[in-house]
PDB file of C-alpha atoms and ligand atoms in Angstrom:
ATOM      1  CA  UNK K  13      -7.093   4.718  15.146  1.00 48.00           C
ATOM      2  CA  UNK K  14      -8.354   7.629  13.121  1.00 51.00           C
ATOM      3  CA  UNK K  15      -4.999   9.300  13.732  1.00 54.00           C
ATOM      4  CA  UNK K  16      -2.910   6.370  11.763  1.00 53.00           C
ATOM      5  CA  UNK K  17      -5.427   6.610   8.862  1.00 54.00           C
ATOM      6  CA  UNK K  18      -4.768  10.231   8.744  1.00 57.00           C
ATOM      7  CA  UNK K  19      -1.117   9.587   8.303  1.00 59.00           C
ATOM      8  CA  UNK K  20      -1.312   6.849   6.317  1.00 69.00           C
ATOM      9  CA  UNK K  21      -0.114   6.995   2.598  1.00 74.00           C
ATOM     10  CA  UNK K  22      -2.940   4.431   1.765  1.00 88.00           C
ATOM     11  CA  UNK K  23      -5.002   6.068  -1.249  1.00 93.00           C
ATOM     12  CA  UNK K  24      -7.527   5.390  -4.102  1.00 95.00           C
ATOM     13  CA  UNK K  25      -5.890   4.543  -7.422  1.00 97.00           C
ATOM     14  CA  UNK K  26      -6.455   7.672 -10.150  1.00 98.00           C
ATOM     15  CA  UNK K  27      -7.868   7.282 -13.217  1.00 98.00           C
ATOM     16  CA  UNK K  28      -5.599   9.348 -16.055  1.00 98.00           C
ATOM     17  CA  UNK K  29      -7.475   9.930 -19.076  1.00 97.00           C
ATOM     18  CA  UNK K  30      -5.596  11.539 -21.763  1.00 96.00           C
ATOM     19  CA  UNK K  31      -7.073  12.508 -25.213  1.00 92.00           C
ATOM     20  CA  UNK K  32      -5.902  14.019 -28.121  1.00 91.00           C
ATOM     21  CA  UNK K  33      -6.242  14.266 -31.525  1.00 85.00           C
ATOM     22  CA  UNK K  34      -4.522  12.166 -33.721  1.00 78.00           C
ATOM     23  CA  UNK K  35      -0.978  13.776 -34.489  1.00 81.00           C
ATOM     24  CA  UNK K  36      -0.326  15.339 -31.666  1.00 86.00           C
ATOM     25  CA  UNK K  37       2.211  13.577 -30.652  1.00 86.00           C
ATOM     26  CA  UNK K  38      -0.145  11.375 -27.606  1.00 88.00           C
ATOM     27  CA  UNK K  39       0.587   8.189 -28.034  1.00 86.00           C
ATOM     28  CA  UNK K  40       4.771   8.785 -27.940  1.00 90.00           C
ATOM     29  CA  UNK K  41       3.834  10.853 -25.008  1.00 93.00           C
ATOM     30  CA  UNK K  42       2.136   8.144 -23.007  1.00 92.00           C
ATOM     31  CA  UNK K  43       4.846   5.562 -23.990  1.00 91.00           C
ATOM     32  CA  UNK K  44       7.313   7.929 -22.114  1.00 93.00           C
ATOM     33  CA  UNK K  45       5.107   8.322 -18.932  1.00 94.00           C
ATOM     34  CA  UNK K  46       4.334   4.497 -18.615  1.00 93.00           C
ATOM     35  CA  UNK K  47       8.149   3.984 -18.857  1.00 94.00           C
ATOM     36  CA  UNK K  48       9.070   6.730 -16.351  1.00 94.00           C
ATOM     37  CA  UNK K  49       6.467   5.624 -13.926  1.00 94.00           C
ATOM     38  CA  UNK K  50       6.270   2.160 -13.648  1.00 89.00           C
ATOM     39  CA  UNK K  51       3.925   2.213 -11.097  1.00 93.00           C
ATOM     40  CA  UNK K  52       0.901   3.426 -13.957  1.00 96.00           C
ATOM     41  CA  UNK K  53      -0.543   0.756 -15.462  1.00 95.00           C
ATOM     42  CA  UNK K  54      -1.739   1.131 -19.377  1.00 96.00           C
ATOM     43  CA  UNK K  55      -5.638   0.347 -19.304  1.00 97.00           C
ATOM     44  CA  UNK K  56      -6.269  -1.729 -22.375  1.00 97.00           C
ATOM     45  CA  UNK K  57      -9.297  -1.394 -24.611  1.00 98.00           C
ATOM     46  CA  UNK K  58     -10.667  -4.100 -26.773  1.00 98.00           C
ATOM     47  CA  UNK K  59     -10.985  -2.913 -30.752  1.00 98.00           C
ATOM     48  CA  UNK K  60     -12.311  -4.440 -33.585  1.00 98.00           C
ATOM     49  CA  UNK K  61      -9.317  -3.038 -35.876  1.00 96.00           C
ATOM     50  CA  UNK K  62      -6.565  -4.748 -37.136  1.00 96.00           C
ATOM     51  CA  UNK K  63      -3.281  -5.070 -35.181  1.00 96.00           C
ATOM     52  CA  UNK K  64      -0.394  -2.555 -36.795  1.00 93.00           C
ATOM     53  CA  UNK K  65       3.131  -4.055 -37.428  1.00 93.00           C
ATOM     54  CA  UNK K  66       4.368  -4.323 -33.914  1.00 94.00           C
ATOM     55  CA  UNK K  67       1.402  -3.974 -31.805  1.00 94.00           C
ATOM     56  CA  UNK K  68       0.474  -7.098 -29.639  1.00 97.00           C
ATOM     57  CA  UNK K  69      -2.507  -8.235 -28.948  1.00 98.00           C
ATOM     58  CA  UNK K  70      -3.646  -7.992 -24.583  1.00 97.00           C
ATOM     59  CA  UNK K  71      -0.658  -5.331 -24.363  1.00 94.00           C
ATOM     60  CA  UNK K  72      -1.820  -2.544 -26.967  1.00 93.00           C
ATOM     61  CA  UNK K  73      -4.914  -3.868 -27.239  1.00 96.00           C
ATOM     62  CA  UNK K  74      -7.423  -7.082 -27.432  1.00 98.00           C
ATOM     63  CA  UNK K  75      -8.218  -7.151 -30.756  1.00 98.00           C
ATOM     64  CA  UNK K  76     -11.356  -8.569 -30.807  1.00 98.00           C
ATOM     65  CA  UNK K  77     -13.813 -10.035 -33.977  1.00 97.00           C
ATOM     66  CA  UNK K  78     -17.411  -7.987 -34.248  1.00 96.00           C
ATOM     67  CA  UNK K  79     -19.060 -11.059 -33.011  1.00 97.00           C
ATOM     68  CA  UNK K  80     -16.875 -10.674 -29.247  1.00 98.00           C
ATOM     69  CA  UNK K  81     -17.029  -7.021 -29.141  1.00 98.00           C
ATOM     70  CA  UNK K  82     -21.181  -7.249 -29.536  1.00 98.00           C
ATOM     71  CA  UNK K  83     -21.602 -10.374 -26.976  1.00 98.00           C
ATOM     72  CA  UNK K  84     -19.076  -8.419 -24.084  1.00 98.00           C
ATOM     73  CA  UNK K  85     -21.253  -5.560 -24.671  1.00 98.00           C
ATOM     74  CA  UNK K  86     -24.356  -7.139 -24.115  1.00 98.00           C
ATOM     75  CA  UNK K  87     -22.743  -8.573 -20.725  1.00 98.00           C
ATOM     76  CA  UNK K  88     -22.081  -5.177 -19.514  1.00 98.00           C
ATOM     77  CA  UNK K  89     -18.427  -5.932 -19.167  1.00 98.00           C
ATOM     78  CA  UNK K  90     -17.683  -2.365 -20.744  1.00 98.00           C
ATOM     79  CA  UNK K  91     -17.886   1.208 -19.245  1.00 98.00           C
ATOM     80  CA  UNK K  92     -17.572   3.092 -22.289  1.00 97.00           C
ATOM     81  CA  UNK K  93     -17.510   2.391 -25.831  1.00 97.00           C
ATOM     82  CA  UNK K  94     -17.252   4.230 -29.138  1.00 94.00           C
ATOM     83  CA  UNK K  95     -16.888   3.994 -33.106  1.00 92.00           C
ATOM     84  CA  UNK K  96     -13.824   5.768 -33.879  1.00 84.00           C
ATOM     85  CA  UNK K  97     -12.524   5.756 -37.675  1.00 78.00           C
ATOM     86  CA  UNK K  98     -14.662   2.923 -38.664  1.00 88.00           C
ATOM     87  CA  UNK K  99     -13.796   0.243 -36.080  1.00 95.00           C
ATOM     88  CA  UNK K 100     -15.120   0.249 -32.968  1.00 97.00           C
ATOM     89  CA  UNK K 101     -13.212   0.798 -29.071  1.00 97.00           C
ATOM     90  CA  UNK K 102     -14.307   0.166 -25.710  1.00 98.00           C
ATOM     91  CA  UNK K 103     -12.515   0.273 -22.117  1.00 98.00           C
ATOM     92  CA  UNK K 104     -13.358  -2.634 -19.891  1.00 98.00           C
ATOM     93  CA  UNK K 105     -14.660  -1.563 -16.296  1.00 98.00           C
ATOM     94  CA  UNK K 106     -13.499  -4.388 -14.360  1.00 98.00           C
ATOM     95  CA  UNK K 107      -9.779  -3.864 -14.205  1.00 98.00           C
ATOM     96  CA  UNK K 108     -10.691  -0.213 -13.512  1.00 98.00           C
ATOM     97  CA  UNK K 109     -12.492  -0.753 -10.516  1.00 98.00           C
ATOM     98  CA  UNK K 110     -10.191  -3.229  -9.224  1.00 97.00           C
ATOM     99  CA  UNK K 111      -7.264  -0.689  -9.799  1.00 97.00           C
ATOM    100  CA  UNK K 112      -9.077   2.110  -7.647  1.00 97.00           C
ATOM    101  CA  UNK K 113      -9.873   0.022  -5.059  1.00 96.00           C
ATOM    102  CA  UNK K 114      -6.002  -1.209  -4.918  1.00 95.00           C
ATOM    103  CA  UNK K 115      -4.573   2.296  -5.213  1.00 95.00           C
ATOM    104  CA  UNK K 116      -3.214   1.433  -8.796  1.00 96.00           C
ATOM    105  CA  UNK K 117      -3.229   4.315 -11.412  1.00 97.00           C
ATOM    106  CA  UNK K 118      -4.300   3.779 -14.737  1.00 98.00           C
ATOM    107  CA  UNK K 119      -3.238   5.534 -17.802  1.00 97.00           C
ATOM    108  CA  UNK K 120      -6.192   5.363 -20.593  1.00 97.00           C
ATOM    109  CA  UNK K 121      -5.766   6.488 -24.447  1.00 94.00           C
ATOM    110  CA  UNK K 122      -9.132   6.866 -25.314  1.00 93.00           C
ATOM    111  CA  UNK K 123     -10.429   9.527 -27.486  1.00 89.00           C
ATOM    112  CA  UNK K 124     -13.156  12.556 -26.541  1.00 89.00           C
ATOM    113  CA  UNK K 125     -16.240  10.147 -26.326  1.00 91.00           C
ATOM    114  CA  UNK K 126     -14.203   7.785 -23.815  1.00 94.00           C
ATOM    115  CA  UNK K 127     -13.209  10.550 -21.778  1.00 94.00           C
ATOM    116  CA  UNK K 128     -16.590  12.243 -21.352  1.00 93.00           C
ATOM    117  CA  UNK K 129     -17.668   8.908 -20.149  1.00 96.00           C
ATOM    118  CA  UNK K 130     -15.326   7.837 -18.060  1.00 97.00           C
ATOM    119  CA  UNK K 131     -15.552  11.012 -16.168  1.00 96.00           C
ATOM    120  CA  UNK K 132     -18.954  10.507 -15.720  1.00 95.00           C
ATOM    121  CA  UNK K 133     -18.655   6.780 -14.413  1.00 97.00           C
ATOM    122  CA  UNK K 134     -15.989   7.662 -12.044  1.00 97.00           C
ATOM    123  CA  UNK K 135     -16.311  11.391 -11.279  1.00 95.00           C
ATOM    124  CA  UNK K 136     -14.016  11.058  -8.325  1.00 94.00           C
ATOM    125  CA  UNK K 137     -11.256   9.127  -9.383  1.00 96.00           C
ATOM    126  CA  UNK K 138     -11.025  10.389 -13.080  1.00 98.00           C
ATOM    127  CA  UNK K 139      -8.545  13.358 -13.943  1.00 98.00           C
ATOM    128  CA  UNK K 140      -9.272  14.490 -17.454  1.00 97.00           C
ATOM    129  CA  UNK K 141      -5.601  15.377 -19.639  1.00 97.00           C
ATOM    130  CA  UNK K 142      -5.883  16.911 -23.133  1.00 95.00           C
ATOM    131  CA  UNK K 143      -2.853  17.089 -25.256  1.00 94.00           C
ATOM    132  CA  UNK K 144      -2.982  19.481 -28.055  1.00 93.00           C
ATOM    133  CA  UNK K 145      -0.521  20.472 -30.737  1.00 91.00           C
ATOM    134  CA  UNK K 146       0.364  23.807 -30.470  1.00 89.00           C
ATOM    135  CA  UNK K 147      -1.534  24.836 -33.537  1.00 90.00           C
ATOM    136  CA  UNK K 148      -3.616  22.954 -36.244  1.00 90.00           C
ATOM    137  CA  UNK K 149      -1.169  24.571 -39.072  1.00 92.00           C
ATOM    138  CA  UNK K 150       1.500  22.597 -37.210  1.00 90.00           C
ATOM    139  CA  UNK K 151      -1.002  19.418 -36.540  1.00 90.00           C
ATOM    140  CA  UNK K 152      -1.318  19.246 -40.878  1.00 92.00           C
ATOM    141  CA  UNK K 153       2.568  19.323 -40.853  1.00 91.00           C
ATOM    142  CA  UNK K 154       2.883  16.567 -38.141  1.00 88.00           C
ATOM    143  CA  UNK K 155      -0.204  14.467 -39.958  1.00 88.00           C
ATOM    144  CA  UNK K 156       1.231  14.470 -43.212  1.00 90.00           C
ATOM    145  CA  UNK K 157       5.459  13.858 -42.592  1.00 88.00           C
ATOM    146  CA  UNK K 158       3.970  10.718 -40.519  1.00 83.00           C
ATOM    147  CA  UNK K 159       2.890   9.563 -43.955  1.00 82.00           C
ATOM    148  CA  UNK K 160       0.968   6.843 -42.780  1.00 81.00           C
ATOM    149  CA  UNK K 161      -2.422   8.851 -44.132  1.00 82.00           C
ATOM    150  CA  UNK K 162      -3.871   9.181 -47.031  1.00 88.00           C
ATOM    151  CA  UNK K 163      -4.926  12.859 -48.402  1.00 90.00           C
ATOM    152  CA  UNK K 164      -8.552  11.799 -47.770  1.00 92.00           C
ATOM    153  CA  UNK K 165      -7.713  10.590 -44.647  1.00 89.00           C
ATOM    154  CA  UNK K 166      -5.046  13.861 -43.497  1.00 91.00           C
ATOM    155  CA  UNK K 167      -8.425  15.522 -44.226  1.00 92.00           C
ATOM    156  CA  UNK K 168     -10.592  14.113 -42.218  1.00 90.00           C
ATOM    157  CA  UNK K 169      -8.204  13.757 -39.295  1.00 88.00           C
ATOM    158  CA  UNK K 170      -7.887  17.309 -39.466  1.00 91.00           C
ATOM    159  CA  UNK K 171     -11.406  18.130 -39.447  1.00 91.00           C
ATOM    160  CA  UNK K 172     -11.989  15.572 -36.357  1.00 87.00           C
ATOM    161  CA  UNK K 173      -9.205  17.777 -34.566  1.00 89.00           C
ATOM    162  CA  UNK K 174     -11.364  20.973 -35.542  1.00 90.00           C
ATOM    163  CA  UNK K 175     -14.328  19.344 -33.730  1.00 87.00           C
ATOM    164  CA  UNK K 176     -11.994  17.432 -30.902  1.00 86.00           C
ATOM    165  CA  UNK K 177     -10.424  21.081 -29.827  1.00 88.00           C
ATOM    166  CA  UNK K 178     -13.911  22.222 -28.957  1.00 88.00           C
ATOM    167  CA  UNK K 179     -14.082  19.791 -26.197  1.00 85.00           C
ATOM    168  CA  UNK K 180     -11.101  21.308 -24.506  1.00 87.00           C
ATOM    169  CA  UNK K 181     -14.346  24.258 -23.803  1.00 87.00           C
ATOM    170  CA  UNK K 182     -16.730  21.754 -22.225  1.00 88.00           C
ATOM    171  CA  UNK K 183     -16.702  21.898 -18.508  1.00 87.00           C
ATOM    172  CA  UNK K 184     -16.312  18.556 -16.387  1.00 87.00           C
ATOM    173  CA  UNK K 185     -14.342  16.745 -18.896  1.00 91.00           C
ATOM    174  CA  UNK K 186     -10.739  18.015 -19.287  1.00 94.00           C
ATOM    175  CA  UNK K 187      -9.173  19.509 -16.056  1.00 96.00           C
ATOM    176  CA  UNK K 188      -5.508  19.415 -17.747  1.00 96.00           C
ATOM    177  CA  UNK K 189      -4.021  20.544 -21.438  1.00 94.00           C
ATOM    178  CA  UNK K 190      -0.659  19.445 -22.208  1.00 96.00           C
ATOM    179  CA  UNK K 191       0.703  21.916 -25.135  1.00 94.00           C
ATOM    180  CA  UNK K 192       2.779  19.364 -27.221  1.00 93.00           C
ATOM    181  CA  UNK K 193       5.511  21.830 -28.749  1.00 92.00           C
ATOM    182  CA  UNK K 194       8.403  20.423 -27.504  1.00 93.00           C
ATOM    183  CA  UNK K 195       8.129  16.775 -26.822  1.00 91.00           C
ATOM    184  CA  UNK K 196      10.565  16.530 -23.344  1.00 93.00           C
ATOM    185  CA  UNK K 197       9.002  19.379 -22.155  1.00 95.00           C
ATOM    186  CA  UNK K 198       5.017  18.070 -22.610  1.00 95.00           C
ATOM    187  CA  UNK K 199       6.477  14.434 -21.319  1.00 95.00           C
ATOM    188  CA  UNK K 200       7.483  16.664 -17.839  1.00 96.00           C
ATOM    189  CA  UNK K 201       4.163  18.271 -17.843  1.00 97.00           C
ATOM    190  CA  UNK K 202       2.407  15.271 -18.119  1.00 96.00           C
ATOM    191  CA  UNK K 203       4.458  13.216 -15.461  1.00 96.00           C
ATOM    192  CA  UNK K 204       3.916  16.477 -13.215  1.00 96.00           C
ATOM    193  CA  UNK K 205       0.426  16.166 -13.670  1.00 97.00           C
ATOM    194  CA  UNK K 206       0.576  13.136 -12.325  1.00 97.00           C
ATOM    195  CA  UNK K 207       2.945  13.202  -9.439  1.00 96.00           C
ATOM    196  CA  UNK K 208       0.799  16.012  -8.060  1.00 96.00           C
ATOM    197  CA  UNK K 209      -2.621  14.239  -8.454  1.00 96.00           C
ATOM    198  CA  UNK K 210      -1.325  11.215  -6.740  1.00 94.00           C
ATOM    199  CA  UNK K 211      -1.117  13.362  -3.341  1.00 93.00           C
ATOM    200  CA  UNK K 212      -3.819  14.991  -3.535  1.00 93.00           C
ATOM    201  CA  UNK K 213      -5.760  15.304  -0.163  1.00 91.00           C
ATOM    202  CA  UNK K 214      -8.667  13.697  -1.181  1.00 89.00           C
ATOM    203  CA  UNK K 215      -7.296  10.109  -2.192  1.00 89.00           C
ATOM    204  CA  UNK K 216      -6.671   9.426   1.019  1.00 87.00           C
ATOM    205  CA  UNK K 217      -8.404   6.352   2.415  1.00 81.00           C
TER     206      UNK K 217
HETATM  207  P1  LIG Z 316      -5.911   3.895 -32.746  1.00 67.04           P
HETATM  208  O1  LIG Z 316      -6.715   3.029 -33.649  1.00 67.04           O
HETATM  209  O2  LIG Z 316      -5.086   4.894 -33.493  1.00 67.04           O
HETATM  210  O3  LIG Z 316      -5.103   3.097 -31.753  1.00 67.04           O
HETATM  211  O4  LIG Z 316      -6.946   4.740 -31.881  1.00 67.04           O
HETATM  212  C1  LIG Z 316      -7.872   5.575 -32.505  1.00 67.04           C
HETATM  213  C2  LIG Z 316      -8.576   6.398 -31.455  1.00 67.04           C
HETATM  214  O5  LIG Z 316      -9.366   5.567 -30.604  1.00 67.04           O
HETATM  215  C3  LIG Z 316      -7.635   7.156 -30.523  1.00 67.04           C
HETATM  216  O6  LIG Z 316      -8.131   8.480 -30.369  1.00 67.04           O
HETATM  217  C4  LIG Z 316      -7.743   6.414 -29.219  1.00 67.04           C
HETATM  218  O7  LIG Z 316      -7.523   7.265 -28.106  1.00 67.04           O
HETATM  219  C5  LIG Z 316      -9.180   5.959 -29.271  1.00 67.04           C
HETATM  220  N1  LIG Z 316      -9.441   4.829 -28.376  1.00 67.04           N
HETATM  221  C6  LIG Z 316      -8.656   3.772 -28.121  1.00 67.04           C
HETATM  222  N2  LIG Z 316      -9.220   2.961 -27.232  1.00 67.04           N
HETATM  223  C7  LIG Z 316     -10.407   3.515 -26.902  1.00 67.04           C
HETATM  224  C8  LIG Z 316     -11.469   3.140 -26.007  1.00 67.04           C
HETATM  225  O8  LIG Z 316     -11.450   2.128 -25.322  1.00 67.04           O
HETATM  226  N3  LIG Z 316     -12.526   3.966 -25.954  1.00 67.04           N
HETATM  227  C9  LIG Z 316     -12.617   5.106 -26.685  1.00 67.04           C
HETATM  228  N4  LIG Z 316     -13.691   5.862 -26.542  1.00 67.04           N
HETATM  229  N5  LIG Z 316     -11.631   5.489 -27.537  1.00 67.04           N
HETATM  230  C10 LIG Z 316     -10.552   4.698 -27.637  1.00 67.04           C
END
């Protein structure tokens, strides 16, 4: 019946992993593409941070105490994890590998660590997006009209963007930049993105 496989549309779920640095604009970005797609589903990390006003906790997060972030890592149940800003972040692999195997596609938020990572882990089933502002002059602007920062904290956001751009350079990790200019216009690119890794050739099962 190799015929029917061939023609089949049944395919490996992709793994979406889209990084930026903080201000440019991701996180409105991914909002848009989980609405317009609702067949992506939003992977969702555990993090020892508080819970902003409005976030909830198993849909933007499971915010977790030290003491269950420690013990889950110790039982493996993570594929990645990282210290980001003082708390700590990790993806859980099961719901990963169950979304793969289903032909689900997952969206993760997870910053440059995460995404070097998860690439690694699932080198086949990981497509590596990288949205950037569309220069760091403009990145200060955006940082500081959010005015949720600090100067001390503008500064050092801006000097983890300095470092986070670099990645953009490594091989392996990032196979997509989104330039966020004009925030319709990087929402299309990024659904695009998608659309056309979905039917790519090799997904097929
Ligand atoms: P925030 O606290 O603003 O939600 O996230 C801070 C940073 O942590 C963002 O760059 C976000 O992408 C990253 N992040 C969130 N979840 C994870 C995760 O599970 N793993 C890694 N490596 N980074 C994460």
């Amino acid at each position: 019946m190799s015929e029917l496989r061939e023609a089949s549309d049944a395919r490996r779920g992709v793994l979406f992993v889209v990084s930026a640095p903080s201000g440019a604009g991701k996180t409105t970005l991914v909002r848009s593409a989980l609405e317009r797609l609702p067949d992506l589903e939003l992977s969702v990390s555990f993090t020892t941070r508080r819970p902003r006003v409005g976030e909830v906790d198993g849909r933007d997060y499971f915010f977790v105490e030290e003491g269950e972030f420690v013990r889950r890592l110790a039982a493996g149940e993570f594929v990645e994890w990282a210290s980001v800003f003082d708390h700590s972040y990790a993806t859980p692999r099961a719901p990963l590998d169950a979304a793969i195997a289903a032909g689900h596609d997952v969206l993760l938020d997870v910053d440059i660590q995460g995404a070097r990572s998860i690439k690694a882990a699932y080198p086949r089933d990981a497509v590596g997006v990288f949205v950037v502002p569309p220069s760091l002059d403009e990145l200060e602007v955006r940082l500081r009209a959010r005015g949720t920062d600090g100067e001390e904290q503008v500064r050092r956001r801006l000097e983890r963007a300095r470092l986070e751009l670099q990645a953009l350079a490594e091989p392996g990790i990032y196979d997509y930049r989104v330039v966020n200019r004009e925030r319709a216009r990087a929402g299309e690119d990024l659904r695009s993105i998608i659309l056309a890794e979905r039917c790519r050739n090799d997904r097929a099962r």
